[in-house]
Amino acid sequence: MTDRRFFRQECYIAGEWVGPNGAAGDETVEVRNPATGEILGAVPNFGRDQTKRAIDAAYEAFPEWRSLPPQDRARYCMAIHDALMDNRDELGELLTIEMGKPLPEAIGEIAFGAAFFKWFSEEATRIYGDVIPSPWPNKRIILTKEPVGVVGAITPWNFPSAMLARKMAAALAAGCPIICKPAIETPFSAFAYGVIADDIGLPKGVLSIITGDPAPIADEFCENPKLRKITFTGSTAVGKGLASKALAHMKRVSMELGGHAPLIIFDDADLERAVEGAMISKFRNSGQTCVCSNRIYVQAGLYDEFAERFSAKARALKVGDGLESGIQQGPLITEKAVLKVEDHIADATQKGASVIAGGKRDHLGLTFFEPTVLRDVTADMKIMREETFGPVAPLIKFDSEEEVVIQANNTEYGLAAYVYTNDLGRSWRMIDALEYGMIAINEGVSSTPVAPFGGVKGSGQGREGSRYGLDDYINIKYALIGGLEK
Ligand code: NAD
């Protein structure tokens, strides 16, 4: 690493760097570079005690933090934005070595996360209240907006910096202290926020970052009365369990969960554009994003030509260590992820699909996998129901608009969907008919801080980014003012 300043192996709790210190029950967890298998370091395996300590500090910091003029909270958010942008190369490198994505994508993720701090620094100053026309002549109805209080955030490894940024920026802007628990596979990009917090003089307790066994940390989040909201990004299975526990204690919850995005290409689409869109939406981050297209439906008239062009592009992708120049696809995060990819391919081929690109582990070994395209995929295959979370693109042939809408909606998920068509009427019909939180027409990527990110059905609830993103961190208070008569 060129700059080790951001590389910390301790948790950031209540404004202090805290290591295991040999205390009873404290251990560490090794973190590896998925591209090389090399051990990068070890981080604390904390549990309820340290989580409670972080919550206590956040609770103590809350009154002052919420009372700051929003312009001051905005300045802190902008300072984090500036620190991320000023150090995006170093932070990108750190992200690549712990997560594996190609360096340009990693640097892009740092900038993407920074953009949330900028966006919410602006939104912090626009948390307006409301006056409701009163049904009584001598009374007034006023609404004020208040921060929900201390927030606990749990995030996955696939966007180790930006998933935290989306939560942290909105919480801090709204006036909420936040405790972040990143995935144990990728703790270093999270700890880097602690270095930044120190650098910019963020008040102690407003931000803590803790690593450890997820279940006890989550239990403390759910059961500690000082913590008021849990925001989670991760799999649907874990999210459902966490949400039910959190609701048992009446916490506010936001759940950004799994996806199973359909990408639908109609005969009237611009084929080249559709191929490009499918490439980015499928193979970005080695297929490890919640909005990755997991089912590519192509109308019969374009099916063969699309399959040919798309598989040629997939075969041409350069796989390797994300730190090397020109690499377009890094490794998968773990061996377990590779096994799932192999299982989906085996199941599909046994049931009649054929591999027209890739299909096996890359010659580089470890967790590198060839970008893979399957054709003649049918609804009975596992890959059509479960998130693959890897570089496998299943192609399904369809005939009519009605038929593809039914198929596309036939899933427990509802996060993102993509449609390629040059028919304006059809675009609108698809926007209306698809049961997803986000629909992209003729585009393969739609995420931006200015638009609400989030899903429906098994993909969760709540929205991140946009002006709606603050609502998840705000309570509305109704005040009735009476006695106005003379
Ligand atoms: P995961 O659910 O296994 O883990 C996510 C986080 O939850 C990690 O921090 C993990 O340590 C923690 N966790 C694990 N068990 C827990 C428990 N019992 N209680 C509380 N927390 C627990 O998911 P993952 O494999 O890290 O990430 C991939 C998943 O995340 C995919 O399903 C993907 O679609 C989803 N994802 C969703 C979004 C979104 O915005 N909707 C974004 C990125 C990833």
Short mmCIF file of C-alpha atoms and ligand atoms in Angstrom, two decimals:
data_model
loop_
_atom_site.label_atom_id
_atom_site.label_comp_id
_atom_site.label_asym_id
_atom_site.label_seq_id
_atom_site.Cartn_x
_atom_site.Cartn_y
_atom_site.Cartn_z
CA MET A 1 0.00 0.00 0.00
CA THR A 2 1.32 3.44 -0.88
CA ASP A 3 -0.22 5.15 2.15
CA ARG A 4 -0.75 3.20 5.39
CA ARG A 5 -2.28 6.12 7.27
CA PHE A 6 -5.77 4.83 6.60
CA PHE A 7 -4.92 1.24 7.43
CA ARG A 8 -6.10 0.65 11.02
CA GLN A 9 -6.67 -2.66 12.74
CA GLU A 10 -8.58 -1.30 15.71
CA CYS A 11 -12.20 -0.31 16.18
CA TYR A 12 -13.16 3.34 16.46
CA ILE A 13 -15.37 3.64 19.52
CA ALA A 14 -16.39 6.88 21.21
CA GLY A 15 -13.60 8.77 19.44
CA GLU A 16 -10.88 6.32 20.49
CA TRP A 17 -9.05 3.51 18.70
CA VAL A 18 -9.76 0.33 20.59
CA GLY A 19 -7.92 -2.95 20.09
CA PRO A 20 -8.62 -6.29 21.75
CA ASN A 21 -6.20 -5.45 24.61
CA GLY A 22 -6.14 -9.05 25.73
CA ALA A 23 -9.38 -8.62 27.68
CA ALA A 24 -11.31 -11.82 28.34
CA GLY A 25 -13.32 -12.96 25.37
CA ASP A 26 -11.63 -10.48 23.03
CA GLU A 27 -10.15 -12.11 19.97
CA THR A 28 -9.27 -10.99 16.50
CA VAL A 29 -10.40 -12.06 13.06
CA GLU A 30 -7.97 -12.31 10.16
CA VAL A 31 -8.78 -10.45 6.97
CA ARG A 32 -7.46 -11.68 3.61
CA ASN A 33 -6.92 -10.19 0.21
CA PRO A 34 -9.31 -12.22 -2.00
CA ALA A 35 -7.02 -11.79 -5.01
CA THR A 36 -3.93 -13.28 -3.38
CA GLY A 37 -5.13 -15.09 -0.28
CA GLU A 38 -2.58 -13.05 1.68
CA ILE A 39 -3.47 -12.08 5.26
CA LEU A 40 -3.83 -8.31 5.37
CA GLY A 41 -4.27 -7.97 9.10
CA ALA A 42 -6.56 -8.82 11.99
CA VAL A 43 -9.41 -6.84 13.50
CA PRO A 44 -11.20 -7.05 16.84
CA ASN A 45 -13.94 -9.59 17.31
CA PHE A 46 -16.01 -7.49 19.67
CA GLY A 47 -19.44 -8.31 21.03
CA ARG A 48 -22.11 -6.73 23.18
CA ASP A 49 -19.87 -4.92 25.71
CA GLN A 50 -18.05 -2.75 23.19
CA THR A 51 -21.28 -2.23 21.25
CA LYS A 52 -22.93 -0.98 24.43
CA ARG A 53 -19.98 1.33 25.01
CA ALA A 54 -20.41 2.80 21.52
CA ILE A 55 -24.16 3.22 22.06
CA ASP A 56 -23.60 4.95 25.43
CA ALA A 57 -21.15 7.37 23.80
CA ALA A 58 -23.53 8.05 20.92
CA TYR A 59 -26.42 8.63 23.32
CA GLU A 60 -24.30 11.11 25.24
CA ALA A 61 -23.27 12.90 22.05
CA PHE A 62 -26.82 13.06 20.70
CA PRO A 63 -28.22 16.18 22.45
CA GLU A 64 -25.36 18.37 21.28
CA TRP A 65 -25.18 16.88 17.79
CA ARG A 66 -28.90 17.32 17.12
CA SER A 67 -28.82 20.87 18.47
CA LEU A 68 -26.06 22.02 16.15
CA PRO A 69 -27.29 24.39 13.46
CA PRO A 70 -27.80 22.25 10.33
CA GLN A 71 -25.21 24.36 8.57
CA ASP A 72 -22.62 23.07 11.05
CA ARG A 73 -23.60 19.43 10.53
CA ALA A 74 -23.48 20.16 6.80
CA ARG A 75 -19.91 21.42 7.20
CA TYR A 76 -18.86 18.16 8.87
CA CYS A 77 -20.48 16.18 6.05
CA MET A 78 -18.67 18.29 3.46
CA ALA A 79 -15.40 17.81 5.33
CA ILE A 80 -15.89 14.03 5.07
CA HIS A 81 -16.69 14.45 1.37
CA ASP A 82 -13.51 16.45 0.84
CA ALA A 83 -11.36 13.96 2.78
CA LEU A 84 -12.74 11.08 0.71
CA MET A 85 -12.11 12.92 -2.55
CA ASP A 86 -8.65 14.15 -1.55
CA ASN A 87 -7.60 10.60 -0.64
CA ARG A 88 -9.63 8.62 -3.14
CA ASP A 89 -6.61 6.90 -4.71
CA GLU A 90 -5.30 5.62 -1.36
CA LEU A 91 -8.77 4.69 -0.14
CA GLY A 92 -9.51 3.00 -3.46
CA GLU A 93 -6.36 0.93 -3.13
CA LEU A 94 -7.32 -0.11 0.40
CA LEU A 95 -10.76 -1.10 -0.88
CA THR A 96 -9.33 -3.16 -3.74
CA ILE A 97 -6.96 -5.15 -1.54
CA GLU A 98 -9.67 -6.11 0.92
CA MET A 99 -12.57 -6.62 -1.48
CA GLY A 100 -11.01 -7.39 -4.87
CA LYS A 101 -12.78 -5.04 -7.28
CA PRO A 102 -10.64 -3.40 -9.99
CA LEU A 103 -8.90 -0.25 -8.77
CA PRO A 104 -10.79 2.18 -11.07
CA GLU A 105 -14.10 0.75 -9.78
CA ALA A 106 -12.82 1.06 -6.20
CA ILE A 107 -11.80 4.69 -6.70
CA GLY A 108 -15.19 5.23 -8.32
CA GLU A 109 -16.86 3.78 -5.23
CA ILE A 110 -15.01 6.23 -2.97
CA ALA A 111 -16.20 9.11 -5.15
CA PHE A 112 -19.73 7.67 -5.20
CA GLY A 113 -19.75 7.50 -1.39
CA ALA A 114 -18.35 11.04 -1.18
CA ALA A 115 -21.22 12.26 -3.34
CA PHE A 116 -23.68 11.13 -0.64
CA PHE A 117 -21.90 13.31 1.92
CA LYS A 118 -22.16 16.27 -0.44
CA TRP A 119 -25.79 15.57 -1.22
CA PHE A 120 -26.81 15.18 2.44
CA SER A 121 -24.73 18.19 3.49
CA GLU A 122 -27.08 20.16 1.25
CA GLU A 123 -30.20 18.36 2.41
CA ALA A 124 -29.29 18.90 6.08
CA THR A 125 -30.31 22.52 5.74
CA ARG A 126 -33.68 21.69 4.17
CA ILE A 127 -35.34 19.56 6.83
CA TYR A 128 -38.46 21.68 6.84
CA GLY A 129 -41.41 21.39 9.17
CA ASP A 130 -45.00 22.03 8.13
CA VAL A 131 -48.11 23.97 9.10
CA ILE A 132 -51.40 22.15 8.55
CA PRO A 133 -54.53 24.26 7.97
CA SER A 134 -56.38 24.00 11.24
CA PRO A 135 -60.01 22.84 11.44
CA TRP A 136 -60.37 25.04 14.58
CA PRO A 137 -60.28 28.86 14.41
CA ASN A 138 -58.33 29.28 17.64
CA LYS A 139 -55.79 26.51 17.28
CA ARG A 140 -52.78 25.96 15.09
CA ILE A 141 -51.27 22.68 13.91
CA ILE A 142 -47.49 22.66 13.56
CA LEU A 143 -45.25 19.80 12.49
CA THR A 144 -41.58 19.71 13.39
CA LYS A 145 -39.00 17.18 12.30
CA GLU A 146 -36.59 15.59 14.71
CA PRO A 147 -33.71 13.14 14.34
CA VAL A 148 -34.74 9.61 15.37
CA GLY A 149 -31.78 9.28 17.73
CA VAL A 150 -28.89 6.82 17.90
CA VAL A 151 -28.62 4.63 14.79
CA GLY A 152 -27.03 1.20 14.37
CA ALA A 153 -25.90 0.35 10.83
CA ILE A 154 -24.92 -3.06 9.45
CA THR A 155 -23.40 -3.30 5.98
CA PRO A 156 -22.11 -5.93 3.51
CA TRP A 157 -18.70 -6.43 1.91
CA ASN A 158 -19.57 -5.76 -1.74
CA PHE A 159 -19.41 -1.95 -1.42
CA PRO A 160 -17.35 -1.61 1.76
CA SER A 161 -17.18 2.19 1.63
CA ALA A 162 -20.27 3.40 -0.23
CA MET A 163 -22.84 1.28 1.66
CA LEU A 164 -21.63 2.94 4.85
CA ALA A 165 -21.56 6.38 3.22
CA ARG A 166 -25.22 6.17 2.22
CA LYS A 167 -26.24 5.52 5.82
CA MET A 168 -23.68 7.65 7.63
CA ALA A 169 -24.22 10.76 5.52
CA ALA A 170 -28.01 10.72 5.94
CA ALA A 171 -27.84 9.96 9.66
CA LEU A 172 -25.26 12.65 10.44
CA ALA A 173 -27.09 15.23 8.35
CA ALA A 174 -30.38 14.47 10.11
CA GLY A 175 -28.73 14.87 13.52
CA CYS A 176 -28.30 11.20 14.47
CA PRO A 177 -25.11 9.68 15.90
CA ILE A 178 -24.32 6.38 14.21
CA ILE A 179 -22.58 3.11 15.08
CA CYS A 180 -21.44 1.13 12.05
CA LYS A 181 -20.79 -2.58 11.88
CA PRO A 182 -19.17 -3.40 8.53
CA ALA A 183 -18.82 -6.93 7.17
CA ILE A 184 -15.88 -8.79 8.71
CA GLU A 185 -14.46 -9.47 5.22
CA THR A 186 -13.96 -5.73 4.58
CA PRO A 187 -13.40 -3.78 7.80
CA PHE A 188 -10.55 -1.52 6.66
CA SER A 189 -12.52 0.81 4.38
CA ALA A 190 -14.87 1.27 7.33
CA PHE A 191 -12.09 2.07 9.82
CA ALA A 192 -10.81 4.66 7.33
CA TYR A 193 -13.90 6.71 8.24
CA GLY A 194 -12.56 6.76 11.82
CA VAL A 195 -9.28 8.26 10.59
CA ILE A 196 -11.28 10.88 8.70
CA ALA A 197 -13.49 11.55 11.75
CA ASP A 198 -10.34 12.21 13.81
CA ASP A 199 -8.87 14.43 11.09
CA ILE A 200 -11.94 16.64 10.81
CA GLY A 201 -12.61 16.76 14.55
CA LEU A 202 -16.00 15.09 14.48
CA PRO A 203 -17.35 15.23 18.05
CA LYS A 204 -16.58 12.06 20.01
CA GLY A 205 -19.32 9.45 20.04
CA VAL A 206 -21.09 10.77 16.94
CA LEU A 207 -19.48 8.01 14.86
CA SER A 208 -18.27 4.61 16.01
CA ILE A 209 -17.10 1.66 13.92
CA ILE A 210 -17.11 -1.78 15.45
CA THR A 211 -16.21 -5.20 14.09
CA GLY A 212 -17.12 -8.57 15.51
CA ASP A 213 -19.59 -11.37 15.65
CA PRO A 214 -22.72 -9.97 13.95
CA ALA A 215 -25.34 -11.71 16.10
CA PRO A 216 -24.39 -10.27 19.53
CA ILE A 217 -23.74 -6.82 18.04
CA ALA A 218 -27.15 -6.93 16.34
CA ASP A 219 -28.77 -8.16 19.58
CA GLU A 220 -27.34 -5.18 21.45
CA PHE A 221 -28.62 -2.87 18.70
CA CYS A 222 -32.09 -4.43 18.99
CA GLU A 223 -32.35 -4.58 22.76
CA ASN A 224 -30.55 -1.45 23.96
CA PRO A 225 -33.21 1.21 24.63
CA LYS A 226 -30.75 4.03 23.88
CA LEU A 227 -30.56 2.94 20.24
CA ARG A 228 -33.62 3.96 18.22
CA LYS A 229 -33.05 2.81 14.67
CA ILE A 230 -31.42 -0.03 12.78
CA THR A 231 -30.42 0.32 9.15
CA PHE A 232 -29.26 -2.81 7.38
CA THR A 233 -27.89 -3.65 3.95
CA GLY A 234 -27.37 -7.31 3.19
CA SER A 235 -29.15 -10.51 2.31
CA THR A 236 -32.89 -10.96 2.55
CA ALA A 237 -32.57 -13.95 4.89
CA VAL A 238 -30.48 -12.04 7.47
CA GLY A 239 -32.55 -8.89 6.99
CA LYS A 240 -35.82 -10.67 7.75
CA GLY A 241 -34.45 -12.14 10.98
CA LEU A 242 -32.97 -8.81 12.05
CA ALA A 243 -36.14 -6.85 11.21
CA SER A 244 -38.35 -9.12 13.28
CA LYS A 245 -35.99 -8.84 16.27
CA ALA A 246 -35.76 -5.07 15.86
CA LEU A 247 -39.53 -4.69 15.60
CA ALA A 248 -40.00 -6.74 18.75
CA HIS A 249 -38.29 -3.79 20.45
CA MET A 250 -40.14 -1.27 18.26
CA LYS A 251 -37.00 0.12 16.61
CA ARG A 252 -37.30 2.02 13.38
CA VAL A 253 -35.86 -0.14 10.59
CA SER A 254 -34.57 0.36 7.06
CA MET A 255 -33.77 -2.75 5.07
CA GLU A 256 -31.80 -2.73 1.82
CA LEU A 257 -31.87 -6.40 0.91
CA GLY A 258 -31.16 -8.78 -1.91
CA GLY A 259 -32.27 -8.49 -5.51
CA HIS A 260 -32.89 -10.62 -8.57
CA ALA A 261 -33.01 -8.04 -11.34
CA PRO A 262 -34.56 -8.84 -14.69
CA LEU A 263 -33.02 -7.14 -17.72
CA ILE A 264 -35.51 -7.22 -20.58
CA ILE A 265 -34.51 -6.60 -24.19
CA PHE A 266 -37.32 -6.11 -26.72
CA ASP A 267 -36.96 -6.64 -30.46
CA ASP A 268 -37.23 -2.88 -30.99
CA ALA A 269 -34.21 -2.12 -28.75
CA ASP A 270 -30.88 -0.69 -29.85
CA LEU A 271 -28.94 -3.95 -29.77
CA GLU A 272 -25.49 -2.47 -29.22
CA ARG A 273 -26.76 -0.34 -26.37
CA ALA A 274 -28.47 -3.37 -24.83
CA VAL A 275 -25.26 -5.41 -25.01
CA GLU A 276 -23.31 -2.61 -23.29
CA GLY A 277 -26.01 -2.20 -20.63
CA ALA A 278 -26.14 -5.94 -19.96
CA MET A 279 -22.35 -6.09 -19.64
CA ILE A 280 -22.19 -3.37 -17.02
CA SER A 281 -25.28 -4.45 -15.16
CA LYS A 282 -24.15 -8.10 -15.02
CA PHE A 283 -20.36 -8.07 -14.69
CA ARG A 284 -19.68 -4.92 -12.66
CA ASN A 285 -18.09 -5.96 -9.36
CA SER A 286 -17.85 -9.55 -10.72
CA GLY A 287 -21.63 -9.81 -10.54
CA GLN A 288 -21.59 -9.11 -6.81
CA THR A 289 -24.09 -6.27 -6.57
CA CYS A 290 -27.66 -6.34 -5.33
CA VAL A 291 -28.80 -4.62 -8.54
CA CYS A 292 -26.93 -6.96 -10.90
CA SER A 293 -29.11 -8.34 -13.64
CA ASN A 294 -29.75 -11.93 -12.67
CA ARG A 295 -32.14 -12.83 -15.49
CA ILE A 296 -31.62 -11.50 -19.02
CA TYR A 297 -34.82 -11.87 -21.05
CA VAL A 298 -34.34 -11.34 -24.80
CA GLN A 299 -37.22 -11.26 -27.26
CA ALA A 300 -37.10 -14.01 -29.92
CA GLY A 301 -36.15 -11.72 -32.83
CA LEU A 302 -32.90 -10.53 -31.18
CA TYR A 303 -32.08 -13.56 -29.05
CA ASP A 304 -29.42 -15.27 -31.17
CA GLU A 305 -27.62 -12.11 -32.21
CA PHE A 306 -27.64 -10.78 -28.66
CA ALA A 307 -26.31 -14.09 -27.33
CA GLU A 308 -23.47 -14.01 -29.84
CA ARG A 309 -22.39 -10.39 -29.28
CA PHE A 310 -22.83 -10.48 -25.51
CA SER A 311 -20.92 -13.73 -25.03
CA ALA A 312 -18.07 -12.43 -27.21
CA LYS A 313 -17.78 -9.37 -24.95
CA ALA A 314 -17.94 -11.50 -21.81
CA ARG A 315 -15.12 -13.73 -23.09
CA ALA A 316 -13.02 -10.61 -23.77
CA LEU A 317 -13.22 -9.30 -20.18
CA LYS A 318 -9.82 -9.21 -18.53
CA VAL A 319 -9.87 -11.10 -15.22
CA GLY A 320 -7.20 -10.65 -12.56
CA ASP A 321 -5.95 -8.88 -9.45
CA GLY A 322 -7.81 -5.58 -9.26
CA LEU A 323 -4.58 -3.69 -8.58
CA GLU A 324 -3.18 -4.60 -12.00
CA SER A 325 -3.85 -2.18 -14.79
CA GLY A 326 -6.51 -3.01 -17.35
CA ILE A 327 -8.29 -5.57 -15.15
CA GLN A 328 -12.06 -5.51 -15.63
CA GLN A 329 -13.10 -8.31 -13.31
CA GLY A 330 -11.55 -9.15 -9.95
CA PRO A 331 -11.95 -12.27 -7.83
CA LEU A 332 -15.07 -13.34 -5.98
CA ILE A 333 -15.03 -12.57 -2.28
CA THR A 334 -14.65 -16.16 -0.96
CA GLU A 335 -14.53 -19.81 -1.95
CA LYS A 336 -18.12 -20.13 -0.71
CA ALA A 337 -19.18 -17.59 -3.34
CA VAL A 338 -17.46 -19.65 -6.04
CA LEU A 339 -19.24 -22.80 -4.90
CA LYS A 340 -22.60 -21.07 -5.25
CA VAL A 341 -21.74 -19.93 -8.78
CA GLU A 342 -20.68 -23.47 -9.70
CA ASP A 343 -23.84 -24.90 -8.19
CA HIS A 344 -26.03 -22.55 -10.26
CA ILE A 345 -24.18 -23.40 -13.47
CA ALA A 346 -24.32 -27.16 -12.80
CA ASP A 347 -28.03 -27.03 -12.00
CA ALA A 348 -28.79 -25.01 -15.16
CA THR A 349 -26.75 -27.21 -17.50
CA GLN A 350 -28.26 -30.38 -16.04
CA LYS A 351 -31.70 -28.95 -16.84
CA GLY A 352 -30.84 -28.05 -20.46
CA ALA A 353 -28.96 -24.71 -20.52
CA SER A 354 -25.72 -24.43 -22.47
CA VAL A 355 -22.58 -22.51 -21.59
CA ILE A 356 -21.61 -20.10 -24.39
CA ALA A 357 -18.90 -18.20 -22.50
CA GLY A 358 -16.75 -19.11 -19.50
CA GLY A 359 -18.33 -21.66 -17.18
CA LYS A 360 -15.44 -22.54 -14.87
CA ARG A 361 -12.82 -21.21 -12.47
CA ASP A 362 -10.27 -18.99 -14.13
CA HIS A 363 -6.76 -20.34 -14.74
CA LEU A 364 -5.57 -17.85 -12.08
CA GLY A 365 -7.05 -20.14 -9.45
CA LEU A 366 -8.17 -18.96 -5.98
CA THR A 367 -11.57 -17.30 -6.32
CA PHE A 368 -11.19 -16.02 -9.87
CA PHE A 369 -14.07 -17.15 -12.09
CA GLU A 370 -14.56 -16.79 -15.82
CA PRO A 371 -17.30 -14.38 -16.93
CA THR A 372 -20.02 -16.83 -17.90
CA VAL A 373 -23.03 -16.75 -20.20
CA LEU A 374 -25.72 -19.44 -20.26
CA ARG A 375 -28.32 -19.72 -23.01
CA ASP A 376 -31.64 -21.54 -23.16
CA VAL A 377 -32.26 -20.94 -19.48
CA THR A 378 -35.74 -21.84 -18.23
CA ALA A 379 -37.88 -20.97 -15.21
CA ASP A 380 -37.27 -24.26 -13.39
CA MET A 381 -33.55 -23.55 -12.84
CA LYS A 382 -32.14 -22.40 -9.49
CA ILE A 383 -30.45 -19.39 -11.06
CA MET A 384 -33.92 -18.03 -11.88
CA ARG A 385 -34.91 -17.87 -8.22
CA GLU A 386 -31.76 -17.40 -6.12
CA GLU A 387 -29.28 -14.51 -6.25
CA THR A 388 -26.15 -15.90 -7.93
CA PHE A 389 -23.94 -13.03 -6.74
CA GLY A 390 -21.32 -13.94 -9.30
CA PRO A 391 -20.38 -13.42 -12.97
CA VAL A 392 -23.04 -15.65 -14.55
CA ALA A 393 -25.54 -14.27 -17.08
CA PRO A 394 -28.54 -16.49 -17.86
CA LEU A 395 -30.30 -15.71 -21.16
CA ILE A 396 -34.01 -16.50 -21.49
CA LYS A 397 -35.98 -16.23 -24.73
CA PHE A 398 -39.46 -14.66 -24.67
CA ASP A 399 -42.16 -13.83 -27.21
CA SER A 400 -44.59 -11.24 -25.85
CA GLU A 401 -44.62 -8.23 -23.55
CA GLU A 402 -47.41 -9.75 -21.43
CA GLU A 403 -45.48 -12.97 -20.95
CA VAL A 404 -42.21 -11.29 -19.96
CA VAL A 405 -43.91 -9.03 -17.39
CA ILE A 406 -45.35 -12.09 -15.64
CA GLN A 407 -41.99 -13.85 -15.68
CA ALA A 408 -40.04 -10.78 -14.55
CA ASN A 409 -42.36 -10.26 -11.57
CA ASN A 410 -42.30 -13.93 -10.60
CA THR A 411 -39.75 -13.58 -7.80
CA GLU A 412 -39.69 -12.82 -4.09
CA TYR A 413 -37.42 -9.84 -4.84
CA GLY A 414 -38.23 -6.35 -6.10
CA LEU A 415 -35.12 -4.17 -6.17
CA ALA A 416 -34.01 -3.15 -9.68
CA ALA A 417 -35.20 -3.93 -13.21
CA TYR A 418 -33.81 -2.91 -16.60
CA VAL A 419 -35.65 -2.58 -19.90
CA TYR A 420 -34.30 -1.97 -23.39
CA THR A 421 -36.86 -0.69 -25.89
CA ASN A 422 -37.24 2.25 -28.27
CA ASP A 423 -41.01 2.30 -27.92
CA LEU A 424 -42.12 5.12 -25.62
CA GLY A 425 -45.52 3.59 -24.87
CA ARG A 426 -43.90 0.29 -23.95
CA SER A 427 -41.41 2.10 -21.69
CA TRP A 428 -44.26 3.57 -19.68
CA ARG A 429 -46.18 0.30 -19.60
CA MET A 430 -43.07 -1.45 -18.24
CA ILE A 431 -42.47 1.23 -15.60
CA ASP A 432 -46.05 0.69 -14.44
CA ALA A 433 -46.10 -3.11 -14.65
CA LEU A 434 -42.77 -4.12 -13.11
CA GLU A 435 -42.94 -4.65 -9.33
CA TYR A 436 -39.56 -3.16 -8.50
CA GLY A 437 -38.31 -0.15 -6.54
CA MET A 438 -36.08 1.04 -9.39
CA ILE A 439 -36.60 0.73 -13.15
CA ALA A 440 -33.95 1.76 -15.68
CA ILE A 441 -34.99 2.19 -19.31
CA ASN A 442 -32.15 1.87 -21.84
CA GLU A 443 -29.55 2.15 -19.06
CA GLY A 444 -27.53 -0.51 -17.24
CA VAL A 445 -26.74 1.48 -14.08
CA SER A 446 -29.13 3.82 -12.30
CA SER A 447 -27.60 4.54 -8.87
CA THR A 448 -27.04 8.19 -7.97
CA PRO A 449 -27.23 10.07 -4.66
CA VAL A 450 -29.98 12.29 -6.04
CA ALA A 451 -32.48 9.44 -6.65
CA PRO A 452 -34.06 7.11 -4.07
CA PHE A 453 -32.42 3.68 -3.91
CA GLY A 454 -34.46 0.84 -2.47
CA GLY A 455 -36.74 -2.08 -3.10
CA VAL A 456 -40.17 -3.59 -2.57
CA LYS A 457 -41.27 -7.13 -1.62
CA GLY A 458 -38.35 -9.23 -0.30
CA SER A 459 -35.86 -6.53 -1.29
CA GLY A 460 -36.76 -4.50 1.77
CA GLN A 461 -38.13 -1.15 2.78
CA GLY A 462 -36.88 2.40 3.12
CA ARG A 463 -34.95 4.49 0.65
CA GLU A 464 -31.35 5.71 0.57
CA GLY A 465 -30.21 8.85 -1.22
CA SER A 466 -32.42 11.64 -2.61
CA ARG A 467 -34.49 13.95 -0.44
CA TYR A 468 -36.52 10.91 0.65
CA GLY A 469 -33.38 9.35 2.15
CA LEU A 470 -33.56 11.67 5.15
CA ASP A 471 -37.07 10.55 6.05
CA ASP A 472 -35.65 7.25 7.32
CA TYR A 473 -33.76 9.18 10.01
CA ILE A 474 -36.49 11.59 11.02
CA ASN A 475 -39.52 11.54 13.29
CA ILE A 476 -42.41 13.89 12.66
CA LYS A 477 -43.69 15.65 15.76
CA TYR A 478 -47.15 17.19 15.80
CA ALA A 479 -47.74 20.19 18.03
CA LEU A 480 -51.21 21.64 18.61
CA ILE A 481 -51.20 25.21 19.84
CA GLY A 482 -54.51 26.22 21.39
CA GLY A 483 -55.83 29.08 23.45
CA LEU A 484 -55.32 31.66 20.71
CA GLU A 485 -58.70 33.33 21.36
CA LYS A 486 -58.58 36.78 22.96
P1 NAD B 1 -25.17 -10.84 4.64
O1 NAD B 1 -26.62 -10.67 4.89
O2 NAD B 1 -24.60 -12.19 4.87
O3 NAD B 1 -24.30 -9.85 5.53
C1 NAD B 1 -24.57 -8.46 5.55
C2 NAD B 1 -24.18 -7.92 6.90
O4 NAD B 1 -24.98 -8.55 7.89
C3 NAD B 1 -22.72 -8.20 7.29
O5 NAD B 1 -22.23 -7.09 8.00
C4 NAD B 1 -22.84 -9.39 8.20
O6 NAD B 1 -21.79 -9.49 9.15
C5 NAD B 1 -24.16 -9.09 8.91
N1 NAD B 1 -24.81 -10.24 9.50
C6 NAD B 1 -24.65 -11.56 9.23
N2 NAD B 1 -25.43 -12.30 10.05
C7 NAD B 1 -26.10 -11.44 10.84
C8 NAD B 1 -27.07 -11.59 11.87
N3 NAD B 1 -27.51 -12.77 12.26
N4 NAD B 1 -27.57 -10.47 12.45
C9 NAD B 1 -27.16 -9.27 12.05
N5 NAD B 1 -26.24 -9.04 11.09
C10 NAD B 1 -25.73 -10.13 10.48
O7 NAD B 1 -24.92 -10.35 3.16
P2 NAD B 1 -23.54 -10.29 2.36
O8 NAD B 1 -23.25 -11.64 1.84
O9 NAD B 1 -22.49 -9.61 3.16
O10 NAD B 1 -23.93 -9.28 1.18
C11 NAD B 1 -24.59 -9.69 0.06
C12 NAD B 1 -26.08 -9.42 0.16
O11 NAD B 1 -26.31 -8.04 0.37
C13 NAD B 1 -26.79 -9.76 -1.12
O12 NAD B 1 -28.00 -10.39 -0.82
C14 NAD B 1 -27.02 -8.40 -1.75
O13 NAD B 1 -28.07 -8.37 -2.68
C15 NAD B 1 -27.26 -7.56 -0.56
N6 NAD B 1 -27.04 -6.14 -0.86
C16 NAD B 1 -28.12 -5.31 -0.91
C17 NAD B 1 -27.93 -3.96 -1.22
C18 NAD B 1 -29.10 -3.01 -1.29
O14 NAD B 1 -28.86 -1.81 -1.24
N7 NAD B 1 -30.32 -3.48 -1.40
C19 NAD B 1 -26.66 -3.48 -1.47
C20 NAD B 1 -25.58 -4.35 -1.39
C21 NAD B 1 -25.79 -5.68 -1.08
#
